[in-house]
Short mmCIF file of C-alpha atoms in Angstrom, two decimals:
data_model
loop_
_atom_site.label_atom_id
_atom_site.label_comp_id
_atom_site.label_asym_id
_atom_site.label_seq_id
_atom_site.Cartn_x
_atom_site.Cartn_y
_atom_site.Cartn_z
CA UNK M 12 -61.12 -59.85 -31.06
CA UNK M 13 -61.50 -59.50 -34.69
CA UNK M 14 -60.96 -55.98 -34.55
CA UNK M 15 -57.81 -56.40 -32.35
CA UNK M 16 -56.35 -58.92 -35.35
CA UNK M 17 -57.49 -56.79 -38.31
CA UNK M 18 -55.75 -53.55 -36.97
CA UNK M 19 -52.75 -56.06 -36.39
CA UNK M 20 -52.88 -57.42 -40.21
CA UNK M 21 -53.23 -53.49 -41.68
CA UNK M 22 -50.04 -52.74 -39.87
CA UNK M 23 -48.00 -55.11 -40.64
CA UNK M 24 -49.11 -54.62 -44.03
CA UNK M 25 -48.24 -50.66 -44.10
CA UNK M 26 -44.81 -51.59 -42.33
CA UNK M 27 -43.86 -54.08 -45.19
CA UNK M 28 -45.08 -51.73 -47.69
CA UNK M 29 -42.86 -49.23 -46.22
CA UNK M 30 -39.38 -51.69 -46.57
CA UNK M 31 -40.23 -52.27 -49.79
CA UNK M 32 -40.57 -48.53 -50.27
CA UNK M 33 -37.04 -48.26 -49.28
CA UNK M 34 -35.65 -50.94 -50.64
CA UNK M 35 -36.46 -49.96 -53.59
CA UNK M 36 -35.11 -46.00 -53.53
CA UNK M 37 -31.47 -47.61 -52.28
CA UNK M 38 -31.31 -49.88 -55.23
CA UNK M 39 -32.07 -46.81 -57.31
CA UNK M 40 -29.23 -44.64 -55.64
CA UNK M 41 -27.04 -47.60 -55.80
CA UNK M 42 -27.32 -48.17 -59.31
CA UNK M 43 -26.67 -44.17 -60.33
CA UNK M 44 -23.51 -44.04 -58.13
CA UNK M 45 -22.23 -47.09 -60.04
CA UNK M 46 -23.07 -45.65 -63.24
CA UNK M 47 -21.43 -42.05 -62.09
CA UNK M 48 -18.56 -43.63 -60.88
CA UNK M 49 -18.00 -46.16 -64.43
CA UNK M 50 -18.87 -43.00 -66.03
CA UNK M 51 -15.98 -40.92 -64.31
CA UNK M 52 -13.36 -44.23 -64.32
CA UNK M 53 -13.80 -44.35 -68.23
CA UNK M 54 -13.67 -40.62 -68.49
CA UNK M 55 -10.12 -40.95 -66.65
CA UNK M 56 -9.19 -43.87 -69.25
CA UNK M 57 -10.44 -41.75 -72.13
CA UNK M 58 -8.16 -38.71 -70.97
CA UNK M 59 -5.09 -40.75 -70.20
CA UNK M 60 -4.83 -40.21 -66.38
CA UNK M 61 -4.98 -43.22 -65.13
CA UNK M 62 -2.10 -44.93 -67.65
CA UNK M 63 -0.16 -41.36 -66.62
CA UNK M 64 -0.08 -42.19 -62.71
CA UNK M 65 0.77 -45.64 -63.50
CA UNK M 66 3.61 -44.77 -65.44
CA UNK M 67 4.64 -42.38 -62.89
CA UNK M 68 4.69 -44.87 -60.14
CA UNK M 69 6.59 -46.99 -61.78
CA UNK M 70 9.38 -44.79 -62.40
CA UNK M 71 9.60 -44.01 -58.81
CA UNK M 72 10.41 -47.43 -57.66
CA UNK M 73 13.45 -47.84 -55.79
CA UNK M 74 15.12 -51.00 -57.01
CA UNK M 75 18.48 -52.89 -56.33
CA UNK M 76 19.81 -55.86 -58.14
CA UNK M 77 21.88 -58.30 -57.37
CA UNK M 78 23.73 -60.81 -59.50
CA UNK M 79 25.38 -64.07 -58.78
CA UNK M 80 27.70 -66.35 -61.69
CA UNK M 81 29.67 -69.22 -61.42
CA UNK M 82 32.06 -69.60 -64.12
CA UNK M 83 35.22 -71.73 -65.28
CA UNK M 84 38.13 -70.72 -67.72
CA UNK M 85 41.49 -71.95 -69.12
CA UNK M 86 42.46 -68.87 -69.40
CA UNK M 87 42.55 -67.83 -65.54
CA UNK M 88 44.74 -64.92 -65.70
CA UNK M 89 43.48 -63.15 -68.95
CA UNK M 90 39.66 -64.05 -67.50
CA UNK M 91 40.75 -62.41 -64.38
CA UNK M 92 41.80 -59.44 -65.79
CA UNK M 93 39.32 -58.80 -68.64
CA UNK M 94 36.43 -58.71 -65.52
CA UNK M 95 38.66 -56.29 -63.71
CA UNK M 96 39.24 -53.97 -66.55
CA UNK M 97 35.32 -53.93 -67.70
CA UNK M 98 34.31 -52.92 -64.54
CA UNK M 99 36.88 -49.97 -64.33
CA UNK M 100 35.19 -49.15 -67.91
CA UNK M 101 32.02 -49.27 -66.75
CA UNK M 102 32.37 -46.73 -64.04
CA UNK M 103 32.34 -49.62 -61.22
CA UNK M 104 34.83 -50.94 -59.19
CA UNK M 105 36.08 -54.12 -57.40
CA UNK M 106 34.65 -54.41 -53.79
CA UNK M 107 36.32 -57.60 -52.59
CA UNK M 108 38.18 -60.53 -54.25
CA UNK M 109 39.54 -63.61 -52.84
CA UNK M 110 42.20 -65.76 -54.82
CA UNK M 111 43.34 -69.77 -53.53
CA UNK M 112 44.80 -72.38 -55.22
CA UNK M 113 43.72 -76.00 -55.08
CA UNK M 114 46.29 -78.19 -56.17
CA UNK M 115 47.00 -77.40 -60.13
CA UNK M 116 43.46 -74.84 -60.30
CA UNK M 117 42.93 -71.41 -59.04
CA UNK M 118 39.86 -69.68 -57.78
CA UNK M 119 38.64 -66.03 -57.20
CA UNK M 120 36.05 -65.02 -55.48
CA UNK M 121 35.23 -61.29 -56.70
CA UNK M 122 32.45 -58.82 -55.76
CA UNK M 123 31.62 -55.94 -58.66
CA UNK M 124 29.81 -52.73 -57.92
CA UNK M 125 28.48 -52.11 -61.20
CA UNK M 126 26.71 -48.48 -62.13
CA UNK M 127 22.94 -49.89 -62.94
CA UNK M 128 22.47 -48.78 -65.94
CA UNK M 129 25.41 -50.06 -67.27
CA UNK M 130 24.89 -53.62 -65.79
CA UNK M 131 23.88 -56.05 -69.05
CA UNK M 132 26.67 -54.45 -71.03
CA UNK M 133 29.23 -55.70 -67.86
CA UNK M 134 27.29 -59.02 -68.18
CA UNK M 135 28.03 -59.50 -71.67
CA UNK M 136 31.74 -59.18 -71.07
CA UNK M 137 31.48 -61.67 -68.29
CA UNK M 138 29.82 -63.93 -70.73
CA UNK M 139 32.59 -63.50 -73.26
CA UNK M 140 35.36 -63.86 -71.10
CA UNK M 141 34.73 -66.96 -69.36
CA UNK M 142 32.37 -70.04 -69.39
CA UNK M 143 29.21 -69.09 -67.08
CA UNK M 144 28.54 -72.03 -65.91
CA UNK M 145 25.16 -70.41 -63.66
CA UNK M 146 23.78 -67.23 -63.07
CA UNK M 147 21.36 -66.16 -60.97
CA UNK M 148 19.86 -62.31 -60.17
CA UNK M 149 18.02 -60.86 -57.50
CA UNK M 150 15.96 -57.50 -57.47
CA UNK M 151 14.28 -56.22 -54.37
CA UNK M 152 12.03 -53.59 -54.15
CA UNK M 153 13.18 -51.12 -51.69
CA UNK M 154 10.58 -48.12 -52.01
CA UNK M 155 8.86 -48.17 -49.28
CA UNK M 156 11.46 -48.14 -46.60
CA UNK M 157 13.24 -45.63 -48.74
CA UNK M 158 10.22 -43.50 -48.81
CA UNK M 159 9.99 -43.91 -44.74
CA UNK M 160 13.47 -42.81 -44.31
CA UNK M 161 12.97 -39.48 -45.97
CA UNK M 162 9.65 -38.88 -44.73
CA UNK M 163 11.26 -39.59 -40.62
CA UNK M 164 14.04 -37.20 -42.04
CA UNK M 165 11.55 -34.14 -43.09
CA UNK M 166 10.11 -34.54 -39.83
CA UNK M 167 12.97 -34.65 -37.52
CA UNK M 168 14.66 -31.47 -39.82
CA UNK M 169 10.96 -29.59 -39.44
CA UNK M 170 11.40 -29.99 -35.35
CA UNK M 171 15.02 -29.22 -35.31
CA UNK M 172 14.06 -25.84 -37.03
CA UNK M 173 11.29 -25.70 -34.17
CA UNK M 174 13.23 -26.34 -31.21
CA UNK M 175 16.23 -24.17 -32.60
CA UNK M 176 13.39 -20.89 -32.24
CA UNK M 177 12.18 -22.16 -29.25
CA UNK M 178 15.71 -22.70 -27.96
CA UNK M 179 15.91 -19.21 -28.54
CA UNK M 180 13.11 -17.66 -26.77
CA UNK M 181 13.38 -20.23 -23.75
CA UNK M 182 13.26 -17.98 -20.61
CA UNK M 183 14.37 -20.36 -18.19
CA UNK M 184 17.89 -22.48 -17.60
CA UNK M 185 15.60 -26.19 -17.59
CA UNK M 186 13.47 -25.01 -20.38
CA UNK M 187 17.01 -24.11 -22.47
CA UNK M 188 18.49 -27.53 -21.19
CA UNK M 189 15.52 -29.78 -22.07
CA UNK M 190 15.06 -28.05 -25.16
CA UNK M 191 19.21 -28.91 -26.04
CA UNK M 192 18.32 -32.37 -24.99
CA UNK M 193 16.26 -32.44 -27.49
CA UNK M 194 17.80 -30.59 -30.40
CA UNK M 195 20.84 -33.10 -29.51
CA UNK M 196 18.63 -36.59 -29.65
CA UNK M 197 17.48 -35.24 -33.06
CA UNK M 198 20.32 -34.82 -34.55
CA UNK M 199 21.53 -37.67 -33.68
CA UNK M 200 18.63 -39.64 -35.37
CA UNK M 201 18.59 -37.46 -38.61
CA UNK M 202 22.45 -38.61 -38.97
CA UNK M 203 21.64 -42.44 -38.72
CA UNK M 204 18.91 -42.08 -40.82
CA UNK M 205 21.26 -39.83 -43.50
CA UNK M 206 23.82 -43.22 -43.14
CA UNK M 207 20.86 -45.13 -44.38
CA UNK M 208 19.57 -43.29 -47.07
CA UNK M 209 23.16 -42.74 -48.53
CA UNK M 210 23.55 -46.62 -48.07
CA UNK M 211 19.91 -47.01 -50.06
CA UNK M 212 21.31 -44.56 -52.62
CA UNK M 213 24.29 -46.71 -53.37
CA UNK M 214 22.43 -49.68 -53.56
CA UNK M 215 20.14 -48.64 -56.14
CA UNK M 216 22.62 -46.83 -57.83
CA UNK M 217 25.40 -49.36 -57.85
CA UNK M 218 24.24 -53.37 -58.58
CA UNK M 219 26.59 -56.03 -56.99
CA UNK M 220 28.03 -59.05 -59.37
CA UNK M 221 29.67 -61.61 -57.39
CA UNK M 222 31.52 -63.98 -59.36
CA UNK M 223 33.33 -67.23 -58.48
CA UNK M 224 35.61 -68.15 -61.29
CA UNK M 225 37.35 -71.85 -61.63
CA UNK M 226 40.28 -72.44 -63.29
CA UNK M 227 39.10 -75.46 -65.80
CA UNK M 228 41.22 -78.60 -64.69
CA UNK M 229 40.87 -80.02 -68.27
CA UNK M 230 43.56 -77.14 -69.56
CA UNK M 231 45.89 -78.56 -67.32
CA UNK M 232 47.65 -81.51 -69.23
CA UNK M 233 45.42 -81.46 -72.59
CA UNK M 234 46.87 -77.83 -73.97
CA UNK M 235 50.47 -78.18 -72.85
CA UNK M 236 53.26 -79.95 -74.07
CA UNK M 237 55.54 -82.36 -71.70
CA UNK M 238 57.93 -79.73 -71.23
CA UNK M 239 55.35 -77.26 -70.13
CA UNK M 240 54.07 -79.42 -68.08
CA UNK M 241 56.87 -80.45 -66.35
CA UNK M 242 57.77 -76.70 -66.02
CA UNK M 243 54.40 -75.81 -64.30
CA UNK M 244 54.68 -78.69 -62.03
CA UNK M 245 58.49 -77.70 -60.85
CA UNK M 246 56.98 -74.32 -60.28
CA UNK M 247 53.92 -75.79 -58.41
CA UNK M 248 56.22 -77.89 -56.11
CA UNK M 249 58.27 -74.31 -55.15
CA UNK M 250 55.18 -72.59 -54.49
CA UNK M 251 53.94 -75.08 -52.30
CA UNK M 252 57.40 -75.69 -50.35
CA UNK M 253 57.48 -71.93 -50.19
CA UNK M 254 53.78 -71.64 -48.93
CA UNK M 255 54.54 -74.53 -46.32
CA UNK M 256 57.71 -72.40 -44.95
CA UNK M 257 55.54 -68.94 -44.60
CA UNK M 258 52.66 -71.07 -42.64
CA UNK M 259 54.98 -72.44 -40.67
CA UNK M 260 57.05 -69.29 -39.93
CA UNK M 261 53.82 -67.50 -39.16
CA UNK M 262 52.45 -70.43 -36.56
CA UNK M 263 55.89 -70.41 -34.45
CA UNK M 264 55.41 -66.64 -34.29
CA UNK M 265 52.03 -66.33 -33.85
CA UNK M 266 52.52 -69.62 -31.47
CA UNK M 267 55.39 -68.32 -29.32
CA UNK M 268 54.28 -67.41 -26.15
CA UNK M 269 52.90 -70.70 -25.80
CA UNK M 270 55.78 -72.44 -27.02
CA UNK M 271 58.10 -70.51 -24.87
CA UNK M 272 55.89 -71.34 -21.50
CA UNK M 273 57.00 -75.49 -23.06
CA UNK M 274 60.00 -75.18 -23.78
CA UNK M 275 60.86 -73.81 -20.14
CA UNK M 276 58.86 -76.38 -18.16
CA UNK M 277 60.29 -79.31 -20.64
CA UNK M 278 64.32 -77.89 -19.80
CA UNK M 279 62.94 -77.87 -15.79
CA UNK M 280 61.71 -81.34 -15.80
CA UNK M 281 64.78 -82.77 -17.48
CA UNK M 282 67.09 -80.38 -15.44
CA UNK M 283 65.12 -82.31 -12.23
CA UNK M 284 65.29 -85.48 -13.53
CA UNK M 285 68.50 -85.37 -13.88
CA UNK M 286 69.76 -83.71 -10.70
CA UNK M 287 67.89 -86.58 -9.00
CA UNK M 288 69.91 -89.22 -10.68
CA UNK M 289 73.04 -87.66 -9.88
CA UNK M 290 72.31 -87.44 -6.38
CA UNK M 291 71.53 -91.03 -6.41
CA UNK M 292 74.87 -91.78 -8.28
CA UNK M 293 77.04 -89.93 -5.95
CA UNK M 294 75.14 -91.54 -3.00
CA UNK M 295 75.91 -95.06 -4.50
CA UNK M 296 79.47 -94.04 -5.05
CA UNK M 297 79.71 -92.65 -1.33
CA UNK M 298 78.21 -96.07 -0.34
CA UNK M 299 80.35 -98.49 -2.43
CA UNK M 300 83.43 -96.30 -1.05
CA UNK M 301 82.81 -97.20 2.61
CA UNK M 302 82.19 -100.58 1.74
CA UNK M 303 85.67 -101.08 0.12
CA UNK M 304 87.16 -98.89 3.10
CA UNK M 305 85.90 -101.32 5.80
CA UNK M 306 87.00 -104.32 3.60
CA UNK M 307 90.13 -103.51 2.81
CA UNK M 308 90.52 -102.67 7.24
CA UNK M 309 89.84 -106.53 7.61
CA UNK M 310 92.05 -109.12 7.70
CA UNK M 311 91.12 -111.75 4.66
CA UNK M 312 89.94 -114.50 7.30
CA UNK M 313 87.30 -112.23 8.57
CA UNK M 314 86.23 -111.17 4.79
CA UNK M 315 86.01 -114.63 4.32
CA UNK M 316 83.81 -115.51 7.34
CA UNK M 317 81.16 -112.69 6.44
CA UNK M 318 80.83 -114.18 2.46
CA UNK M 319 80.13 -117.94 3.92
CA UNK M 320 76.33 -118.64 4.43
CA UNK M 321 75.51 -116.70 1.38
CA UNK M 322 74.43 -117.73 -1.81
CA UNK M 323 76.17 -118.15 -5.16
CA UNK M 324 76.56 -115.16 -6.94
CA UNK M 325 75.30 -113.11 -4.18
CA UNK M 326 76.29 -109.76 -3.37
CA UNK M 327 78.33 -109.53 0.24
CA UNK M 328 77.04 -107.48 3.10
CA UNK M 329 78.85 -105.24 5.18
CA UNK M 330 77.98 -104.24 8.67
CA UNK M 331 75.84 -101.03 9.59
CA UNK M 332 76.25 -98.47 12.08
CA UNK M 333 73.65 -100.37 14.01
CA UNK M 334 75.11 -103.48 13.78
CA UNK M 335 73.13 -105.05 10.70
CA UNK M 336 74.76 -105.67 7.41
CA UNK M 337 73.89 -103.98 4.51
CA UNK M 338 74.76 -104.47 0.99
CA UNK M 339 77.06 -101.98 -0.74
CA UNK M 340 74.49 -100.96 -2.96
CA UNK M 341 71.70 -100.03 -0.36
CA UNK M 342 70.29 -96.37 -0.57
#
């Protein structure tokens, strides 16, 4: 029994012996591949690689910007016109403006597709021009689905120059019309995704500015004189009546099919209406007629006889074709 435990104890002793062995090379490897790889990281510092590729990756971000201002002026037309005209400087242009008028203020909604490099300098001008009241930008980082695009696009070109050779070896009629197939579904992707990268291109080339500009209410009435006042009001009042005309012009046109469908069931109904009552007129008439007929064919004793029994003011009756009596104005 002894035996049986001391072999036991001189294995397990040679076994952890062994671990710690091994435990002991692996810390040793461990710590020279650290050390190599320090030693290579601040050999890459030293040389000026490392600041190189970050320089480089930074240039090759694809970036589009964004920029939104709210501004007022008392000067609306020469406001207007000054961030027009520094867009068409800068190379940009006007994508979409939208001008209303509120009363005694106008206001423009404008969207500027400004060149990116030459966006602060278009800034400025807006700054200058008018009273920025806010302004907020936006820049999103677009390189990576930019960098998808064109890598799809070298793919699907590099099997449209495959299937075009194997289009022209095919040997059989399917093998030339699934091969078309093909050729044709790739094209059509390498155009959408074309559409898209030109659309990417113009967005990183081009930064939009949209600007909503106020006409200040305070110039109204503080920086004019009575007679200007007076004048702009007049001239307010015509535009409005004239506005109020167009509008209306434009809803009876635009409204006329519906109107017309009213206007002929309103003429039917009174063109009913008032058939019916002359029917009923004439009917009365034709009544009252007979009546007088038949009385003036009686001798007054016998008019008199039929009015006794009845009651002051009440109408007299005259007999039926039946035999009843009926007043002259019965239907």
């Amino acid at each position: 029994m002894k035996t049986i435990r001391s072999r036991i104890g001189k294995t397990f002793t040679a076994f952890f012996i062994l671990m710690m062995a091994m435990a002991l090379i692996s810390c040793g490897n461990s710590s020279q591949s650290t050390a190599s790889s320090a030693a290579k990281t601040e050999e890459a510092y030293q040389s000026g690689d490392a600041v190189s590729g970050n320089t480089a990756v930074s240039e090759n971000r694809k970036l589009t910007k964004n920029v939104t201002i709210s501004a007022e002026t008392e000067d609306f037309t020469a406001a207007d016109e000054a961030i027009r005209k520094a867009a068409q400087d800068a190379g940009g242009y006007v994508e979409y403006s939208d001008l209303t008028n509120y009363g005694n203020a106008r206001s423009e909604s404008i969207a500027v597709r400004i060149p990116a490099d030459k966006l602060d300098a278009y800034l400025q001008t807006v700054e200058n021009a008018c009273s920025v009241m806010s302004k907020s930008e936006q820049t999103e980082d677009i390189t990576d689905a930019y960098n998808e695009t064109e890598s799809e696009l070298k793919s699907l070109n590099a099997e449209l120059d495959s299937l075009n050779a194997m289009l022209g070896k095919a040997e059989t009629v399917e093998d030339t019309i699934s091969i078309q197939d093909r050729i044709s579904d790739v094209r059509s992707r390498i155009e959408s995704l074309e559409d898209e990268k030109q659309s990417y291109d113009s967005q990183i080339a081009y930064s939009t500015v949209s600007i909503s500009l106020n006409e200040a209410q305070v110039a109204i009435g503080s920086t004019k004189t009575v007679g200007e006042r007076i004048s702009y009001g007049f001239r307010n009042t015509l535009h409005a009546i004239g506005t109020f005309f167009v509008e209306l012009f434009i809803f009876l046109v635009s409204a006329s099919p519906a109107l017309a469908i009213v206007a002929a069931v309103t003429v039917l109904i009174v063109f009913l209406v008032r058939r019916s009552n002359r029917r009923a007129q004439e009917k009365r008439n034709a009544q009252a007629a007979a009546w007088n007929a038949q009385m003036q064919g009686q001798a007054p004793g016998q008019i008199t006889g039929q009015m006794q029994g009845q009651a002051p003011g009440q109408m007299p009756y005259m007999a039926g074709e039946d035999g009843r009596n009926l007043p002259p104005s019965a239907k």
